[in-house]
Short mmCIF file of C-alpha atoms and ligand atoms in Angstrom, two decimals:
data_model
loop_
_atom_site.label_atom_id
_atom_site.label_comp_id
_atom_site.label_asym_id
_atom_site.label_seq_id
_atom_site.Cartn_x
_atom_site.Cartn_y
_atom_site.Cartn_z
CA MET A 1 12.86 -6.04 15.17
CA LYS A 2 14.73 -4.27 12.63
CA ILE A 3 13.72 -1.82 9.81
CA TYR A 4 15.42 0.26 7.12
CA ASN A 5 14.92 3.83 8.34
CA THR A 6 14.89 6.45 5.58
CA LEU A 7 16.18 9.21 8.07
CA THR A 8 19.38 7.29 9.25
CA LYS A 9 19.65 5.63 5.79
CA LYS A 10 20.40 1.95 7.19
CA VAL A 11 18.46 -0.65 8.84
CA ASP A 12 17.83 0.22 12.56
CA GLU A 13 16.92 -1.73 15.59
CA PHE A 14 13.25 -0.62 16.17
CA VAL A 15 13.00 0.56 19.67
CA PRO A 16 9.45 2.46 20.15
CA ASN A 17 9.43 5.73 22.52
CA GLU A 18 7.24 3.95 25.03
CA GLU A 19 7.89 0.59 26.08
CA GLY A 20 5.33 -1.56 24.22
CA LYS A 21 3.53 1.10 22.26
CA VAL A 22 3.97 1.91 18.74
CA LYS A 23 2.38 5.33 17.55
CA MET A 24 2.37 4.93 13.83
CA TYR A 25 1.03 7.49 10.97
CA THR A 26 0.15 6.59 7.21
CA CYS A 27 -0.27 9.12 4.88
CA GLY A 28 -3.53 8.16 3.26
CA PRO A 29 -4.82 8.39 -0.09
CA THR A 30 -6.11 11.81 -1.99
CA VAL A 31 -9.72 10.74 -2.86
CA TYR A 32 -10.03 12.25 -6.16
CA HIS A 33 -10.05 9.24 -8.11
CA PHE A 34 -10.05 5.40 -7.48
CA ALA A 35 -6.48 4.17 -5.87
CA HIS A 36 -4.54 2.28 -8.47
CA ILE A 37 -2.61 -0.97 -7.52
CA GLY A 38 0.56 0.93 -7.28
CA ASN A 39 -0.74 2.91 -4.33
CA LEU A 40 -2.15 -0.34 -2.83
CA ARG A 41 1.12 -1.66 -2.98
CA SER A 42 2.14 0.81 -0.15
CA TYR A 43 -0.57 0.32 1.45
CA ILE A 44 -0.40 -3.75 1.69
CA MET A 45 3.47 -3.52 2.92
CA GLU A 46 2.20 -0.93 5.61
CA ASP A 47 -0.30 -3.26 6.66
CA VAL A 48 2.19 -6.14 7.08
CA LEU A 49 4.30 -3.65 9.03
CA GLU A 50 1.25 -2.97 11.47
CA LYS A 51 0.33 -6.55 11.76
CA PHE A 52 3.87 -7.43 12.34
CA LEU A 53 4.37 -5.13 14.81
CA ARG A 54 1.18 -6.29 16.79
CA PHE A 55 2.25 -10.07 16.11
CA TYR A 56 5.59 -9.12 17.66
CA GLY A 57 3.54 -8.02 20.86
CA TYR A 58 3.44 -4.39 20.35
CA ASP A 59 0.11 -2.35 21.18
CA VAL A 60 -0.27 -0.41 17.93
CA THR A 61 -2.17 2.85 17.35
CA ARG A 62 -2.08 3.70 13.47
CA VAL A 63 -3.57 6.66 12.22
CA MET A 64 -4.13 7.62 8.67
CA ASN A 65 -5.75 10.73 6.94
CA ILE A 66 -7.67 11.34 4.00
CA THR A 67 -6.34 14.08 1.81
CA ASP A 68 -9.88 15.78 0.51
CA VAL A 69 -8.19 19.62 0.10
CA GLY A 70 -5.00 21.26 -0.58
CA HIS A 71 -3.24 18.75 -2.70
CA LEU A 72 -2.08 20.41 -5.85
CA SER A 73 -1.15 18.54 -9.12
CA SER A 74 2.62 19.06 -8.22
CA ASP A 75 3.59 18.31 -4.71
CA GLY A 76 5.42 21.86 -4.77
CA ASP A 77 2.42 23.81 -4.47
CA THR A 78 1.42 24.58 -7.99
CA GLY A 79 -0.78 23.39 -10.53
CA GLU A 80 -4.78 22.44 -10.14
CA ASP A 81 -6.54 21.58 -6.94
CA LYS A 82 -6.54 17.55 -7.55
CA MET A 83 -9.93 17.49 -5.63
CA LEU A 84 -11.37 20.28 -7.42
CA LYS A 85 -10.12 18.63 -10.77
CA GLY A 86 -11.94 15.36 -9.82
CA ALA A 87 -14.99 17.33 -9.07
CA LYS A 88 -15.24 18.93 -12.46
CA ARG A 89 -14.39 15.53 -14.12
CA GLU A 90 -17.56 14.20 -12.78
CA LYS A 91 -19.62 17.43 -12.46
CA LYS A 92 -19.99 16.68 -8.66
CA THR A 93 -18.96 18.39 -5.64
CA VAL A 94 -15.71 18.29 -4.10
CA LEU A 95 -17.57 16.43 -1.03
CA GLU A 96 -19.20 14.30 -3.02
CA ILE A 97 -16.38 12.54 -4.97
CA ALA A 98 -14.39 12.62 -1.42
CA GLU A 99 -17.00 10.69 0.14
CA PHE A 100 -17.35 8.21 -3.14
CA TYR A 101 -13.56 7.59 -3.38
CA LYS A 102 -13.08 7.46 0.12
CA ASP A 103 -15.30 4.50 0.26
CA ALA A 104 -13.88 2.95 -3.00
CA PHE A 105 -10.75 3.34 -1.30
CA PHE A 106 -11.52 1.01 2.13
CA SER A 107 -13.37 -1.15 -0.03
CA ASP A 108 -10.23 -2.15 -2.21
CA CYS A 109 -8.63 -2.40 1.27
CA ARG A 110 -11.10 -4.94 2.40
CA LYS A 111 -10.55 -7.09 -0.81
CA LEU A 112 -6.82 -6.58 -0.04
CA ASN A 113 -7.35 -7.87 3.42
CA ILE A 114 -5.90 -4.32 4.57
CA LYS A 115 -6.88 -3.56 7.67
CA TYR A 116 -8.86 -0.23 8.60
CA PRO A 117 -6.64 2.00 10.78
CA ASP A 118 -7.34 2.76 14.41
CA ILE A 119 -8.04 6.36 13.76
CA VAL A 120 -8.84 7.61 9.99
CA GLU A 121 -9.47 11.57 9.59
CA PRO A 122 -10.38 13.47 6.54
CA ALA A 123 -8.43 16.77 6.30
CA THR A 124 -11.67 19.17 6.34
CA HIS A 125 -12.68 17.85 9.55
CA CYS A 126 -9.49 19.44 11.02
CA ILE A 127 -9.23 22.86 10.05
CA ASP A 128 -9.11 24.36 13.38
CA SER A 129 -5.86 22.16 14.03
CA PHE A 130 -4.38 23.48 11.11
CA ILE A 131 -4.85 26.73 11.87
CA GLU A 132 -3.47 26.32 15.52
CA MET A 133 -0.46 24.86 14.04
CA VAL A 134 0.10 27.54 11.23
CA GLN A 135 -0.37 30.59 13.78
CA GLY A 136 2.37 28.57 16.16
CA LEU A 137 4.65 28.81 13.26
CA LEU A 138 3.99 32.37 12.56
CA ASP A 139 4.78 33.21 16.50
CA LYS A 140 7.70 31.25 16.30
CA ASP A 141 9.06 33.43 13.18
CA TYR A 142 9.10 29.95 11.18
CA ALA A 143 6.34 31.13 8.78
CA TYR A 144 5.74 34.50 6.98
CA ILE A 145 2.86 35.96 4.77
CA ALA A 146 3.38 36.89 1.23
CA ASP A 147 0.75 38.03 -1.36
CA GLY A 148 -1.86 36.56 1.07
CA ASN A 149 -0.61 33.09 1.34
CA VAL A 150 1.29 31.80 4.88
CA TYR A 151 4.71 30.30 3.82
CA PHE A 152 7.01 28.06 5.67
CA ASP A 153 10.66 29.26 5.88
CA THR A 154 12.86 26.29 5.06
CA SER A 155 16.02 28.75 5.76
CA ARG A 156 15.27 28.91 9.51
CA VAL A 157 15.76 25.05 9.33
CA GLU A 158 19.04 23.46 10.03
CA ASN A 159 18.80 20.29 8.56
CA TYR A 160 16.00 20.60 5.97
CA TYR A 161 17.27 18.02 3.51
CA ALA A 162 18.02 15.28 6.51
CA LEU A 163 15.52 12.88 5.34
CA THR A 164 16.57 13.08 1.54
CA GLY A 165 20.11 13.29 2.19
CA HIS A 166 20.59 15.87 -0.61
CA ASN A 167 22.27 18.89 -1.08
CA PRO A 168 19.95 22.06 -1.39
CA GLU A 169 21.19 22.75 -4.88
CA GLU A 170 20.31 19.45 -6.61
CA LEU A 171 16.37 19.78 -5.70
CA MET A 172 13.77 21.61 -7.22
CA VAL A 173 10.54 22.05 -5.25
CA GLY A 174 8.17 19.51 -6.62
CA VAL A 175 8.67 16.26 -8.04
CA ARG A 176 5.69 15.65 -10.01
CA ASP A 177 4.58 17.36 -13.12
CA ASP A 178 5.80 20.55 -14.14
CA VAL A 179 6.94 22.99 -11.77
CA THR A 180 6.55 26.62 -11.74
CA GLU A 181 8.26 28.82 -9.56
CA ASP A 182 6.17 30.72 -6.94
CA THR A 183 7.78 34.19 -7.02
CA SER A 184 6.47 35.23 -3.54
CA LYS A 185 8.65 32.79 -1.94
CA LYS A 186 11.57 34.05 0.24
CA ASN A 187 13.44 30.46 -0.78
CA LYS A 188 12.91 27.96 -3.74
CA SER A 189 12.15 25.27 -1.19
CA ASP A 190 9.44 27.12 1.20
CA PHE A 191 5.95 25.70 0.88
CA VAL A 192 2.64 26.97 1.26
CA LEU A 193 0.94 26.47 5.05
CA TRP A 194 -2.34 28.36 4.09
CA PHE A 195 -3.43 29.68 0.77
CA THR A 196 -5.27 32.34 0.36
CA LYS A 197 -4.42 33.63 -2.69
CA SER A 198 -6.27 30.95 -4.73
CA LYS A 199 -5.45 30.77 -8.42
CA PHE A 200 -8.86 29.01 -8.64
CA ASP A 201 -11.61 31.35 -8.26
CA ASP A 202 -14.16 28.40 -8.40
CA GLN A 203 -12.01 26.79 -5.20
CA GLU A 204 -15.20 25.18 -3.41
CA LEU A 205 -13.96 24.61 0.12
CA LYS A 206 -12.71 27.52 1.82
CA TRP A 207 -12.75 28.35 5.56
CA ASN A 208 -11.87 31.86 7.65
CA SER A 209 -8.62 32.29 9.05
CA PRO A 210 -6.79 34.76 10.59
CA TRP A 211 -5.03 35.72 7.09
CA GLY A 212 -8.20 35.62 5.06
CA VAL A 213 -10.74 33.21 3.59
CA GLY A 214 -8.67 30.28 2.02
CA TYR A 215 -7.44 26.81 2.83
CA PRO A 216 -4.79 24.62 4.14
CA GLY A 217 -1.73 23.30 2.40
CA TRP A 218 -1.38 19.48 1.78
CA HIS A 219 1.67 18.83 4.19
CA ILE A 220 0.43 20.85 7.09
CA GLU A 221 -2.41 18.59 7.19
CA CYS A 222 -0.41 15.48 7.76
CA SER A 223 1.51 16.78 10.70
CA ALA A 224 -1.42 18.38 12.09
CA ILE A 225 -3.67 15.31 12.11
CA CYS A 226 -0.79 13.32 13.32
CA MET A 227 -0.04 15.30 16.52
CA LYS A 228 -3.91 15.58 16.90
CA HIS A 229 -4.12 11.93 17.49
CA LEU A 230 -0.96 10.75 18.52
CA GLY A 231 0.69 13.53 20.23
CA THR A 232 4.12 15.39 19.83
CA LYS A 233 6.31 12.39 19.58
CA LEU A 234 5.80 9.41 16.88
CA ASP A 235 7.72 6.44 16.25
CA ILE A 236 7.18 5.37 12.87
CA HIS A 237 5.89 7.23 9.62
CA CYS A 238 4.70 5.71 6.38
CA GLY A 239 4.44 6.41 2.88
CA GLY A 240 5.51 6.04 -0.73
CA VAL A 241 9.02 6.65 -1.68
CA ASP A 242 7.46 9.87 -3.95
CA ASN A 243 6.47 11.17 -0.60
CA ILE A 244 9.93 11.48 0.84
CA PHE A 245 10.40 15.14 -0.90
CA PRO A 246 8.87 17.23 -0.46
CA HIS A 247 6.31 15.85 1.65
CA HIS A 248 8.00 14.12 4.60
CA THR A 249 10.51 16.44 4.33
CA ASN A 250 8.19 19.34 4.83
CA GLU A 251 6.30 17.45 7.53
CA ILE A 252 9.66 16.96 9.62
CA ALA A 253 10.45 20.91 9.13
CA GLN A 254 7.20 22.25 10.31
CA SER A 255 6.52 19.32 13.15
CA GLU A 256 9.91 20.43 14.87
CA ALA A 257 9.80 23.77 14.40
CA TYR A 258 6.18 23.63 15.87
CA THR A 259 7.42 21.49 18.96
CA GLY A 260 11.06 22.28 19.17
CA GLU A 261 11.78 18.89 19.49
CA LYS A 262 12.78 16.04 17.23
CA TRP A 263 9.21 14.29 15.89
CA CYS A 264 9.60 11.01 14.43
CA ASN A 265 11.98 8.37 14.77
CA TYR A 266 11.69 5.91 11.99
CA TRP A 267 10.66 6.74 8.41
CA PHE A 268 9.39 3.57 6.35
CA HIS A 269 9.00 4.01 2.56
CA VAL A 270 7.74 1.71 0.01
CA HIS A 271 9.33 1.73 -3.29
CA HIS A 272 6.89 2.04 -6.34
CA LEU A 273 4.95 -0.55 -8.52
CA ASN A 274 5.82 0.41 -12.19
CA ASP A 275 4.08 -0.64 -15.17
CA GLU A 276 5.95 -1.73 -18.16
CA THR A 277 6.08 2.00 -19.54
CA GLY A 278 7.40 3.38 -15.81
CA LYS A 279 5.70 4.46 -13.07
CA MET A 280 1.75 4.24 -12.55
CA SER A 281 -0.54 7.41 -12.26
CA LYS A 282 -3.82 8.30 -11.90
CA SER A 283 -3.54 10.84 -14.41
CA LYS A 284 -2.35 8.74 -17.22
CA GLY A 285 -5.93 7.87 -18.46
CA ASP A 286 -6.72 4.22 -17.95
CA PHE A 287 -4.79 2.84 -15.03
CA LEU A 288 -5.00 -0.36 -13.01
CA THR A 289 -7.42 -0.91 -10.07
CA VAL A 290 -8.63 -3.76 -8.09
CA SER A 291 -11.47 -3.81 -10.07
CA LEU A 292 -10.04 -4.07 -13.39
CA ILE A 293 -7.70 -7.12 -12.00
CA GLU A 294 -10.96 -8.49 -10.71
CA SER A 295 -13.06 -8.17 -13.92
CA LYS A 296 -9.96 -9.91 -15.69
CA GLY A 297 -10.81 -13.03 -13.29
CA TYR A 298 -7.63 -12.55 -10.78
CA ASN A 299 -8.28 -12.93 -7.13
CA PRO A 300 -7.12 -9.81 -5.38
CA ILE A 301 -5.57 -11.90 -2.75
CA ALA A 302 -3.21 -13.10 -5.55
CA TYR A 303 -2.26 -9.53 -6.15
CA ARG A 304 -1.14 -9.06 -2.53
CA PHE A 305 0.69 -12.19 -2.59
CA PHE A 306 2.49 -10.90 -5.68
CA CYS A 307 3.47 -7.82 -3.55
CA LEU A 308 4.46 -9.94 -0.64
CA GLN A 309 6.78 -12.05 -2.86
CA SER A 310 9.14 -8.92 -3.58
CA HIS A 311 11.10 -6.47 -1.06
CA TYR A 312 9.29 -3.62 -0.16
CA ARG A 313 12.40 -1.44 -0.85
CA LYS A 314 12.68 -2.31 -4.55
CA PRO A 315 10.85 -1.24 -7.25
CA LEU A 316 8.35 -3.86 -8.42
CA VAL A 317 7.22 -4.16 -12.02
CA PHE A 318 3.79 -5.00 -13.02
CA SER A 319 2.85 -7.19 -15.74
CA TYR A 320 -0.46 -9.69 -16.24
CA PRO A 321 2.18 -12.86 -16.94
CA ALA A 322 3.68 -11.84 -13.76
CA LEU A 323 0.50 -11.26 -12.09
CA ASP A 324 -0.77 -14.86 -13.55
CA GLN A 325 2.48 -16.73 -12.38
CA ALA A 326 1.93 -15.01 -8.76
CA GLN A 327 -2.09 -16.44 -8.86
CA ALA A 328 -0.79 -20.08 -10.18
CA THR A 329 1.85 -20.17 -7.35
CA TYR A 330 -0.60 -18.72 -4.64
CA GLU A 331 -3.58 -21.46 -5.62
CA LYS A 332 -1.00 -24.05 -5.63
CA LEU A 333 -0.23 -23.23 -2.21
CA LEU A 334 -4.00 -23.08 -1.20
CA ARG A 335 -4.49 -26.49 -2.88
CA ARG A 336 -1.60 -28.23 -0.48
CA ILE A 337 -3.34 -26.21 2.35
CA ALA A 338 -6.66 -27.56 1.57
CA SER A 339 -5.16 -31.24 1.32
CA LEU A 340 -4.09 -30.80 5.34
CA LYS A 341 -6.71 -33.02 7.59
CA ASP A 342 -7.88 -31.27 10.47
CA GLU A 343 -6.58 -33.94 12.55
CA GLY A 344 -3.81 -34.98 15.12
CA GLU A 345 -2.58 -33.35 18.32
CA ILE A 346 -1.36 -29.71 18.06
CA ASP A 347 2.42 -29.62 18.54
CA THR A 348 2.66 -26.42 20.73
CA ALA A 349 6.59 -26.35 20.44
CA PHE A 350 6.18 -26.98 16.72
CA VAL A 351 3.85 -23.88 16.43
CA GLU A 352 6.01 -21.66 18.43
CA GLU A 353 9.38 -22.73 16.73
CA SER A 354 7.68 -21.47 13.47
CA LYS A 355 6.54 -18.25 14.58
CA LYS A 356 10.08 -17.73 15.91
CA GLN A 357 11.24 -18.21 12.46
CA PHE A 358 8.74 -16.20 10.90
CA ILE A 359 9.89 -13.49 13.12
CA GLN A 360 13.38 -13.98 12.45
CA VAL A 361 13.03 -13.48 8.80
CA VAL A 362 9.95 -10.94 8.52
CA GLY A 363 11.77 -8.80 11.73
CA SER A 364 14.61 -8.54 9.48
CA ASP A 365 13.48 -5.45 7.50
CA LEU A 366 10.46 -7.01 6.62
CA ASN A 367 11.26 -9.81 4.17
CA THR A 368 7.79 -11.06 3.38
CA ALA A 369 9.23 -13.33 0.51
CA LEU A 370 11.31 -15.22 3.18
CA GLY A 371 7.86 -15.23 5.40
CA ILE A 372 6.01 -16.88 2.65
CA THR A 373 8.89 -19.55 2.61
CA THR A 374 8.31 -20.12 6.26
CA ILE A 375 4.63 -21.54 5.20
CA TYR A 376 6.44 -24.21 2.43
CA ASN A 377 8.73 -25.17 5.50
CA ILE A 378 5.81 -25.83 7.99
CA LEU A 379 4.26 -28.07 4.99
CA LYS A 380 7.11 -30.01 4.77
CA ALA A 381 7.65 -30.75 8.55
CA LYS A 382 7.14 -34.23 10.00
CA VAL A 383 4.45 -33.18 12.49
CA SER A 384 0.40 -33.64 12.38
CA ASP A 385 -1.36 -31.64 10.15
CA LYS A 386 -3.55 -30.15 12.74
CA SER A 387 0.02 -28.58 13.77
CA LYS A 388 0.85 -27.43 10.54
CA LEU A 389 -2.73 -25.59 10.46
CA GLU A 390 -2.28 -23.91 13.40
CA ALA A 391 1.19 -22.54 12.76
CA ILE A 392 -0.04 -21.42 9.20
CA ASN A 393 -3.32 -20.01 10.81
CA GLN A 394 -1.11 -17.96 13.21
CA ILE A 395 1.27 -16.30 10.71
CA ASP A 396 -1.51 -15.50 8.39
CA TYR A 397 -2.68 -12.90 10.83
CA VAL A 398 0.46 -10.98 9.23
CA LEU A 399 0.42 -12.31 5.65
CA SER A 400 -3.17 -12.19 5.44
CA LEU A 401 -3.49 -14.27 2.52
CA ASN A 402 -6.55 -16.09 3.46
CA LEU A 403 -4.31 -19.18 3.89
CA VAL A 404 -6.89 -21.65 6.02
CA GLU A 405 -10.03 -20.56 5.38
CA GLY A 406 -9.09 -19.41 1.77
CA ALA A 407 -7.79 -22.93 1.40
CA LYS A 408 -10.94 -24.54 2.51
CA ALA A 409 -13.49 -22.66 0.01
CA PHE A 410 -10.82 -22.78 -2.76
CA SER A 411 -10.89 -26.71 -2.28
CA GLN A 412 -14.69 -26.38 -2.62
CA GLN A 413 -14.61 -24.64 -5.72
CA ALA A 414 -11.71 -26.19 -7.57
CA PRO A 415 -12.28 -29.41 -9.65
CA LYS A 416 -11.38 -32.12 -7.05
CA GLU A 417 -8.55 -34.81 -8.23
CA ALA A 418 -10.84 -37.49 -6.58
CA GLU A 419 -13.84 -36.40 -9.13
CA ASN A 420 -11.48 -36.91 -11.84
CA PRO A 421 -12.33 -40.48 -13.18
CA GLN A 422 -8.69 -41.02 -14.53
CA ALA A 423 -6.74 -39.69 -11.38
CA ASP A 424 -4.51 -42.34 -11.76
CA ILE A 425 -2.85 -41.25 -15.01
CA ASP A 426 0.88 -40.64 -15.42
CA PRO A 427 2.12 -38.29 -13.13
CA GLU A 428 4.31 -36.60 -15.95
CA LEU A 429 1.69 -36.49 -18.56
CA LYS A 430 -0.64 -34.94 -15.89
CA SER A 431 1.61 -32.20 -15.22
CA LYS A 432 1.85 -31.42 -18.62
CA ILE A 433 -1.77 -31.24 -19.41
CA GLU A 434 -2.53 -29.16 -16.33
CA ALA A 435 0.50 -26.75 -17.30
CA LEU A 436 -1.27 -26.50 -20.74
CA ILE A 437 -4.84 -25.87 -19.64
CA GLU A 438 -3.59 -23.24 -17.07
CA GLU A 439 -1.90 -21.79 -19.96
CA ARG A 440 -5.10 -21.78 -22.09
CA ALA A 441 -6.91 -19.97 -18.96
CA ASN A 442 -4.56 -17.25 -19.01
CA ALA A 443 -4.37 -16.90 -22.76
CA LYS A 444 -8.02 -16.53 -22.59
CA LYS A 445 -8.08 -14.10 -19.79
CA GLU A 446 -5.49 -12.24 -22.12
CA LYS A 447 -8.18 -12.36 -24.76
CA ASN A 448 -5.62 -14.08 -26.67
CA PHE A 449 -8.17 -16.35 -28.42
CA ALA A 450 -5.69 -17.77 -31.10
CA ARG A 451 -3.20 -19.01 -28.57
CA ALA A 452 -6.34 -20.58 -26.64
CA ASP A 453 -7.47 -22.33 -29.66
CA GLU A 454 -3.64 -23.65 -30.28
CA ILE A 455 -3.39 -25.16 -26.96
CA ARG A 456 -6.92 -26.69 -27.20
CA ALA A 457 -5.56 -28.72 -30.71
CA GLN A 458 -2.21 -29.53 -28.99
CA LEU A 459 -4.41 -31.12 -26.19
CA THR A 460 -6.60 -32.83 -28.40
CA GLU A 461 -3.76 -34.24 -30.57
CA MET A 462 -2.22 -35.72 -27.35
CA GLY A 463 -5.63 -37.47 -26.85
CA VAL A 464 -6.85 -35.04 -24.29
CA THR A 465 -10.52 -33.85 -24.36
CA ILE A 466 -11.25 -30.81 -22.05
CA LYS A 467 -14.46 -29.40 -21.28
CA ASP A 468 -14.89 -25.81 -19.58
CA THR A 469 -17.48 -25.84 -16.56
CA ARG A 470 -18.22 -23.03 -14.40
CA GLU A 471 -15.74 -24.24 -11.77
CA GLY A 472 -12.85 -24.56 -14.25
CA THR A 473 -11.64 -26.88 -17.10
CA THR A 474 -11.77 -30.63 -16.45
CA TYR A 475 -10.15 -33.20 -18.67
CA THR A 476 -10.46 -36.97 -19.79
CA VAL A 477 -7.65 -38.72 -21.55
CA ASN A 478 -8.84 -40.94 -24.48
CA GLN A 479 -7.39 -44.39 -24.13
P1 LIG B 1 -2.16 9.83 -3.29
O1 LIG B 1 -3.32 9.02 -3.32
O2 LIG B 1 -1.47 9.93 -4.52
O3 LIG B 1 -1.81 10.88 -2.24
O4 LIG B 1 -1.02 8.23 -2.94
C1 LIG B 1 -1.19 7.60 -2.04
C2 LIG B 1 0.04 6.76 -1.64
O5 LIG B 1 0.51 5.72 -2.63
C3 LIG B 1 1.08 7.41 -1.25
O6 LIG B 1 1.77 6.61 0.07
C4 LIG B 1 2.21 7.44 -2.39
O7 LIG B 1 3.45 7.49 -2.13
C5 LIG B 1 1.98 5.94 -2.71
N1 LIG B 1 2.23 5.89 -4.36
C6 LIG B 1 1.91 6.56 -5.14
N2 LIG B 1 2.34 5.96 -6.53
C7 LIG B 1 2.83 4.60 -6.18
C8 LIG B 1 3.42 3.42 -6.96
N3 LIG B 1 3.36 3.72 -8.28
N4 LIG B 1 3.94 2.56 -6.29
C9 LIG B 1 3.63 2.57 -4.72
N5 LIG B 1 3.21 3.10 -4.03
C10 LIG B 1 2.63 4.72 -4.89
ZN1 LIG B 2 0.97 12.80 4.53
#
């Protein structure tokens, strides 16, 4: 299996430290608000990676943290504490909103068929581990205390910018929001391991530490939680591209300073989902959530399909027409699968060959679009329907698009062709009518009622009467 590694900047053969076992870590959400569908693009692609590793035969242990303290609005340790900002917005305590948005996050994950990680660890449960690691870094002279805060000294690390490949002069601390320099730092790129000099007098969550009452920095949380559960050697670390700097860069610096050894071999980063105006952000007022797209009538799995159609290392632009297209293609695929009969013998050689083809393409830097093509190839093959269903079902463990179970349910809901009294109409006319009906449904979803009415008029002119039912739109062609 091959995967692009941000650390080496090339597609590498994946070889875990221990044969047959993979230790995987994922930066979890900052639970001050709902996740937007951009965040969830990262988690969908990481889910595919995890399931692919299992499908390939690895025994995977995946750990995810929950950031419920210490993440400031700039990744470079400036700005307001995101959790506190969320709590103020909703007039609740930090722990109340953490609990609420953690549950909301996993509820979105369930809707998108994202597997719950083996271990999920909130940062507020690991304060002792953070203190132990910060003390270790101070003992080794990799950290210093200034104005009450404990900082990591990046000048003590030889190749601090290994992950970004940048030269130090090119980068400022922090990539989001405005950056104001912290004058207590020895070097521009130093970062806070433990805050005591809180700028926020109303900081809710504080703990005793050898350096005074305070709270951990965001970066130390991931290193310490990862080591707590996976030991000092990690195989693969995941996140969105915005995490490369400074978050993952700082994780590497402090983890390797702490152990004195190389920490993580593979770094997997998912590129951003953007809307038509630019990068998605939770701070941008109304933002796109799973509930929002559901309320507009979309199936969350159609969004997963939309993500899988493109490569994780390319930015992806979200628009409703693009999601319509994905949902239409997905439903068409389900209809084709629903038409397979659960009959005949299973051709095991065919199933194995299909899995091999799937492993070949998806194992080549997670080419999920070609993984979907494997499903179309299976549908075209000259084997029993039962063999096709078996192959699709096995591969769908990785894609998680409900291809077999979803198809059954879908065929029960969708208007059945056999029930259409005029199933024998000219195929060309039939496809034209159905395309117009689909376009009308999309126009209605977009609240473009003028266009929807136009389409109805066009159909009437063609001699087609349509009827909107709870199950969808049916039609009759007047003779
Ligand atoms: P956060 O909750 O802000 O800590 O982000 C959770 C995850 O979503 C991180 O791995 C981010 O790198 C990732 N992420 C943030 N914005 C986007 C986006 N627009 N597209 C894809 N992933 C994103
Ligand atoms: Zn992290």
